[in-house]
Amino acid sequence: MTTAPADWERVLLPNIEKDETEWIDAYMGGGGYDVARKALDMKPADIIAQVKDSGLRGRGGAGFPTGMKWGFLPQGLYPRYLAVNADESEPGTCKDRPLMEQRPHTLIEGVICACLAIESEKAFIYIRGEYYKAAKVMQKAVDEAYEKGFLGKNIFGQQGRNVDLVVHRGAGAYICGEETALLTSLEGYRGYPKLKPPFPAVSGLYGKPTIINNVETIINVPFILRNGAEWFKKWVHERTTGMRLYSVSGHVKKPGVYELPPTVTLKQLIYDICGGIRNDHELKFVIPGGSSVPWLKPDQIDVPMSHEGVAAAGSMLGSSAVMVMDHTVCPVWAVANLSHFYHHESCGQCTPCREGSAWMHKILRRLEKGGGTMEDLQTLRDIAGEGKPGSGMISGKSICALGDAAAWPVGSALSQFWDEFVEHVEKGGCKYENKRHWMANGKFVNERFENMPVL
Amino acid sequence: MLTILKERTEEIEKVAAKYPSRRSAMLPVLWMVQQQEGWISQEAMEEVAEVLGSTVAEVYEVVSFYTMFQQKPVGKTHLALCDTLACAVCGSMEAAEYLKTKYGIQKDKVTPDGRFSLEYVECIGACSIAPAMLVGEVLHGNLTPESLDRIIASCP
Ligand SMILES: Cc1cc2nc3c(=O)[nH]c(=O)nc-3n(C[C@H](O)[C@H](O)[C@H](O)COP(=O)(O)O)c2cc1C
Ligand code: SF4
Ligand code: FES
């Protein structure tokens, strides 16, 4: 079923352009916290059933069904914790920041509902260190909610019902977005991921059962409880339901964060919603779900932006972050940029990820500068594989999925643009006019800087 | 003996009380130090260890893991310019070049007058307003030569 644009409802960020924070009075004026109050009288199993029924899937990247995850908690083990993942560091992704800055109380209400569902009395929001404003807004909103008695002991005046919420700031480490690393970081250590199992639902924060969910996942919960699962399923493509936030960046005319149904196609998103490619350049490739996922070429973008649609095209929806590259972008340079990221962010615990990401980065830089060989390309292929789960020397052979995330873009770039890699070897480096070896070389790709005074 | 954190013990106890384990206050207390001092010195790490009941090695282990914790003094205003893909293709290196040629602000250096320091960082979650930079605690996107001029002029 495809809904017409007239039925697209901006639920999460209706006024994103205004960039205003909705404080508690405004929120309550629109019926805010009514759902949490209602949820207090519901059985936890009934809340979980509604969430399950809505088909809500995690918005942090993996798309795991939220209700099912909540159902994994072992019976009778307490205390339990909820950790909201606001680390948002997957390159391309920039949706949780406006959610926290603009709708902090909706998120808090979501936290209360989720805590009631999973029978937790303590929740944490782990916000990446770079989000100073989001952390300040969240802290102030949490203080407001405590003052009203919506958080803390005996919430909404109900004896014995408690929900504590702590705003916790990270300090710059992509890996802390990985759920087990987030928990070790929250415990006050280096953010090292842990081998699973045990899964956090069984043994998580301080060794206790813990549920970790993305900001956008949690913020959807009050809407589902208020309007019902059927309402949420109005927007559906196969097993992807609800309106969702797409972060669009790169070379489109109107980059931004857009709230759309999963039936919207990648092509519509780029050309209709975002106005097409800047300067009417040609589209070179698209990264459809955050920097970790395989790349798509222009003939692969006529697919719905659902988990299933993007998978059918050979990539992943991930965190719904779309990075659009025009023909001025050298694919070898682009993947070298990303490999720098993964090399920098690898926590170093596993040899395949630590060494593999370093090797890939070094080889890609060599290809760019000149001096790369065909043997280098083979080594890259051996390490990165085909850009699919389990192939190559890293994917599936490391503690966490950062290893996979480092390999997939390289494997996919090799498959999609093999000829250009070979050209880099044959021509002794990058021949793109806009090539930049980690520093501007006097050519300005960004028109805003074209007339830059050279002093 | 506390010097750097002398005035802040009450605040620290309040923060620590939020968590089931005292060790969880590590990042919040390190943030307090950095916000007060601008960076985290050896002496500060010793004090954090004392306050939290950890060893200095444990504190250093944490400080050295997280890129936002500064182990050297930075400028009055610290600039964190994103050079990950979305920003890189929208001109972050051009912005860097502009800062260097016009204002003498260079990567990993503090300007001689101590006003600015600059660091290239990985994606700061502002990809749709690339190129983006954190100016102290404030995020600026869609950088242009004009906006950079305004930003620089507005800093102390
Ligand atoms: C390297 C790595 C980084 C991640 N970064 C984030 C992140 O920044 N934000 C996020 O919500 N999930 C991130 N995830 C996914 C989390 O591990 C986890 O699956 C997610 O927070 C679960 O929430 P959800 O089910 O609501 O999506 C990351 C995973 C990996 C492997
Ligand atoms: S895969 Fe990489 S980031 Fe993940 S635990 Fe291993 S070394 Fe660390
Ligand atoms: S790539 Fe620069 S903010 Fe995301």
GROMACS .gro file of C-alpha atoms in nm, chain A residues 81 91-94 97 122 124 126 128-132 136 139 166 168-173 175-176 185-192 206 248-251 255-257 287 323 325 329 333-334 337-338 340-341 344-345 347 436 438-440 443-446 448-449 452-453 455, chain B residues 17-21 23-28 31 34-35 58 60-62 64-69 83-86 88-98 100-103 107 120-131 134 136-139 142-146 148:
model
  134
   81TYR     CA    1   1.788  -0.052   3.302
   91PRO     CA    2   2.856   0.972   0.937
   92GLY     CA    3   2.559   1.111   0.748
   93THR     CA    4   2.319   1.074   1.042
   94CYS     CA    5   2.188   1.394   1.200
   97ARG     CA    6   2.004   1.602   1.744
  122LYS     CA    7   1.615   0.381   3.599
  124PHE     CA    8   2.001   0.683   3.104
  126TYR     CA    9   2.383   0.867   2.653
  128ARG     CA   10   2.753   1.220   2.237
  129GLY     CA   11   2.990   1.482   2.376
  130GLU     CA   12   2.972   1.702   2.067
  131TYR     CA   13   2.599   1.764   2.126
  132TYR     CA   14   2.641   2.037   2.388
  136LYS     CA   15   2.166   2.115   2.790
  139GLN     CA   16   1.894   1.825   3.117
  166VAL     CA   17   1.995   1.052   3.402
  168HIS     CA   18   2.493   1.130   3.055
  169ARG     CA   19   2.742   1.285   2.812
  170GLY     CA   20   2.998   1.098   2.607
  171ALA     CA   21   3.328   1.257   2.510
  172GLY     CA   22   3.402   1.183   2.148
  173ALA     CA   23   3.417   0.819   2.037
  175ILE     CA   24   3.239   0.328   1.903
  176CYS     CA   25   3.030   0.429   2.205
  185SER     CA   26   3.142   0.385   2.868
  186LEU     CA   27   2.844   0.460   3.092
  187GLU     CA   28   3.011   0.254   3.363
  188GLY     CA   29   3.304   0.496   3.344
  189TYR     CA   30   3.554   0.300   3.138
  190ARG     CA   31   3.700   0.314   2.789
  191GLY     CA   32   3.423   0.241   2.542
  192TYR     CA   33   3.523  -0.114   2.454
  206TYR     CA   34   2.637  -0.316   3.582
  248VAL     CA   35   2.012   1.386   0.353
  249SER     CA   36   2.357   1.535   0.295
  250GLY     CA   37   2.608   1.593   0.018
  251HIS     CA   38   2.538   1.729  -0.327
  255PRO     CA   39   1.999   1.886   0.209
  256GLY     CA   40   1.817   1.840   0.539
  257VAL     CA   41   1.631   1.608   0.774
  287ILE     CA   42   2.524   0.598   0.027
  323MET     CA   43   2.478   1.083   0.136
  325MET     CA   44   2.776   1.238  -0.435
  329VAL     CA   45   3.365   1.312  -0.637
  333TRP     CA   46   3.907   0.951  -0.257
  334ALA     CA   47   3.563   0.918  -0.097
  337ASN     CA   48   3.795   0.950   0.353
  338LEU     CA   49   3.561   0.695   0.509
  340HIS     CA   50   4.017   0.725   0.767
  341PHE     CA   51   3.708   0.750   0.983
  344HIS     CA   52   4.044   0.642   1.359
  345GLU     CA   53   3.741   0.503   1.541
  347CYS     CA   54   3.882   0.071   1.940
  436ARG     CA   55   4.232   1.673  -0.258
  438TRP     CA   56   4.361   1.559   0.274
  439MET     CA   57   4.422   1.930   0.219
  440ALA     CA   58   4.280   2.173  -0.028
  443LYS     CA   59   4.074   2.392  -0.637
  444PHE     CA   60   3.750   2.482  -0.472
  445VAL     CA   61   3.465   2.240  -0.522
  446ASN     CA   62   3.236   2.444  -0.307
  448ARG     CA   63   3.078   2.930  -0.165
  449PHE     CA   64   3.453   2.932  -0.140
  452MET     CA   65   3.791   3.316  -0.156
  453PRO     CA   66   4.049   3.590  -0.120
  455LEU     CA   67   4.599   3.658   0.113
  472ALA     CA   68   2.474   0.982   4.359
  473LYS     CA   69   2.285   0.957   4.029
  474TYR     CA   70   2.461   0.633   3.939
  475PRO     CA   71   2.454   0.286   4.094
  476SER     CA   72   2.835   0.288   4.082
  478ARG     CA   73   3.296   0.488   3.877
  479SER     CA   74   3.020   0.604   3.638
  480ALA     CA   75   3.090   0.961   3.748
  481MET     CA   76   3.426   0.941   3.566
  482LEU     CA   77   3.317   1.112   3.244
  483PRO     CA   78   3.100   1.374   3.415
  486TRP     CA   79   3.394   1.715   3.185
  489GLN     CA   80   3.774   2.041   3.125
  490GLN     CA   81   3.499   2.301   3.141
  513GLU     CA   82   4.261   0.430   3.537
  515TYR     CA   83   4.450   0.836   3.223
  516GLU     CA   84   4.320   0.529   3.044
  517VAL     CA   85   3.983   0.700   3.009
  519SER     CA   86   4.335   0.907   2.646
  520PHE     CA   87   4.048   0.711   2.490
  521TYR     CA   88   3.801   0.993   2.435
  522THR     CA   89   3.904   1.242   2.168
  523MET     CA   90   3.722   1.538   2.319
  524PHE     CA   91   3.932   1.531   2.634
  538ASP     CA   92   3.640   1.664   0.771
  539THR     CA   93   3.432   1.350   0.723
  540LEU     CA   94   3.273   1.280   0.385
  541ALA     CA   95   2.962   1.502   0.379
  543ALA     CA   96   3.464   1.719   0.297
  544VAL     CA   97   3.265   1.724  -0.029
  545CYS     CA   98   3.093   2.046   0.072
  546GLY     CA   99   3.410   2.240   0.143
  547SER     CA  100   3.543   2.176   0.492
  548MET     CA  101   3.903   2.176   0.371
  549GLU     CA  102   3.840   2.500   0.189
  550ALA     CA  103   3.713   2.640   0.516
  551ALA     CA  104   4.033   2.517   0.680
  552GLU     CA  105   4.239   2.685   0.410
  553TYR     CA  106   4.047   3.007   0.467
  555LYS     CA  107   4.475   2.941   0.777
  556THR     CA  108   4.539   3.202   0.509
  557LYS     CA  109   4.325   3.477   0.652
  558TYR     CA  110   4.358   3.421   1.025
  562LYS     CA  111   4.540   2.247   1.256
  575TYR     CA  112   3.989   1.838   1.251
  576VAL     CA  113   3.728   1.601   1.385
  577GLU     CA  114   3.517   1.318   1.251
  578CYS     CA  115   3.145   1.366   1.173
  579ILE     CA  116   2.974   1.585   1.433
  580GLY     CA  117   2.617   1.499   1.335
  581ALA     CA  118   2.555   1.808   1.128
  582CYS     CA  119   2.594   1.652   0.784
  583SER     CA  120   2.287   1.817   0.634
  584ILE     CA  121   2.434   2.160   0.711
  585ALA     CA  122   2.784   2.077   0.590
  586PRO     CA  123   3.048   2.202   0.618
  589LEU     CA  124   3.199   2.343   1.661
  591GLY     CA  125   3.361   2.613   2.155
  592GLU     CA  126   3.027   2.457   2.247
  593VAL     CA  127   2.828   2.611   1.963
  594LEU     CA  128   2.760   2.435   1.635
  597ASN     CA  129   2.684   2.599   0.613
  598LEU     CA  130   3.021   2.767   0.662
  599THR     CA  131   3.113   3.035   0.410
  600PRO     CA  132   3.397   3.286   0.406
  601GLU     CA  133   3.147   3.546   0.533
  603LEU     CA  134   3.370   3.242   0.917
   0.00000   0.00000   0.00000
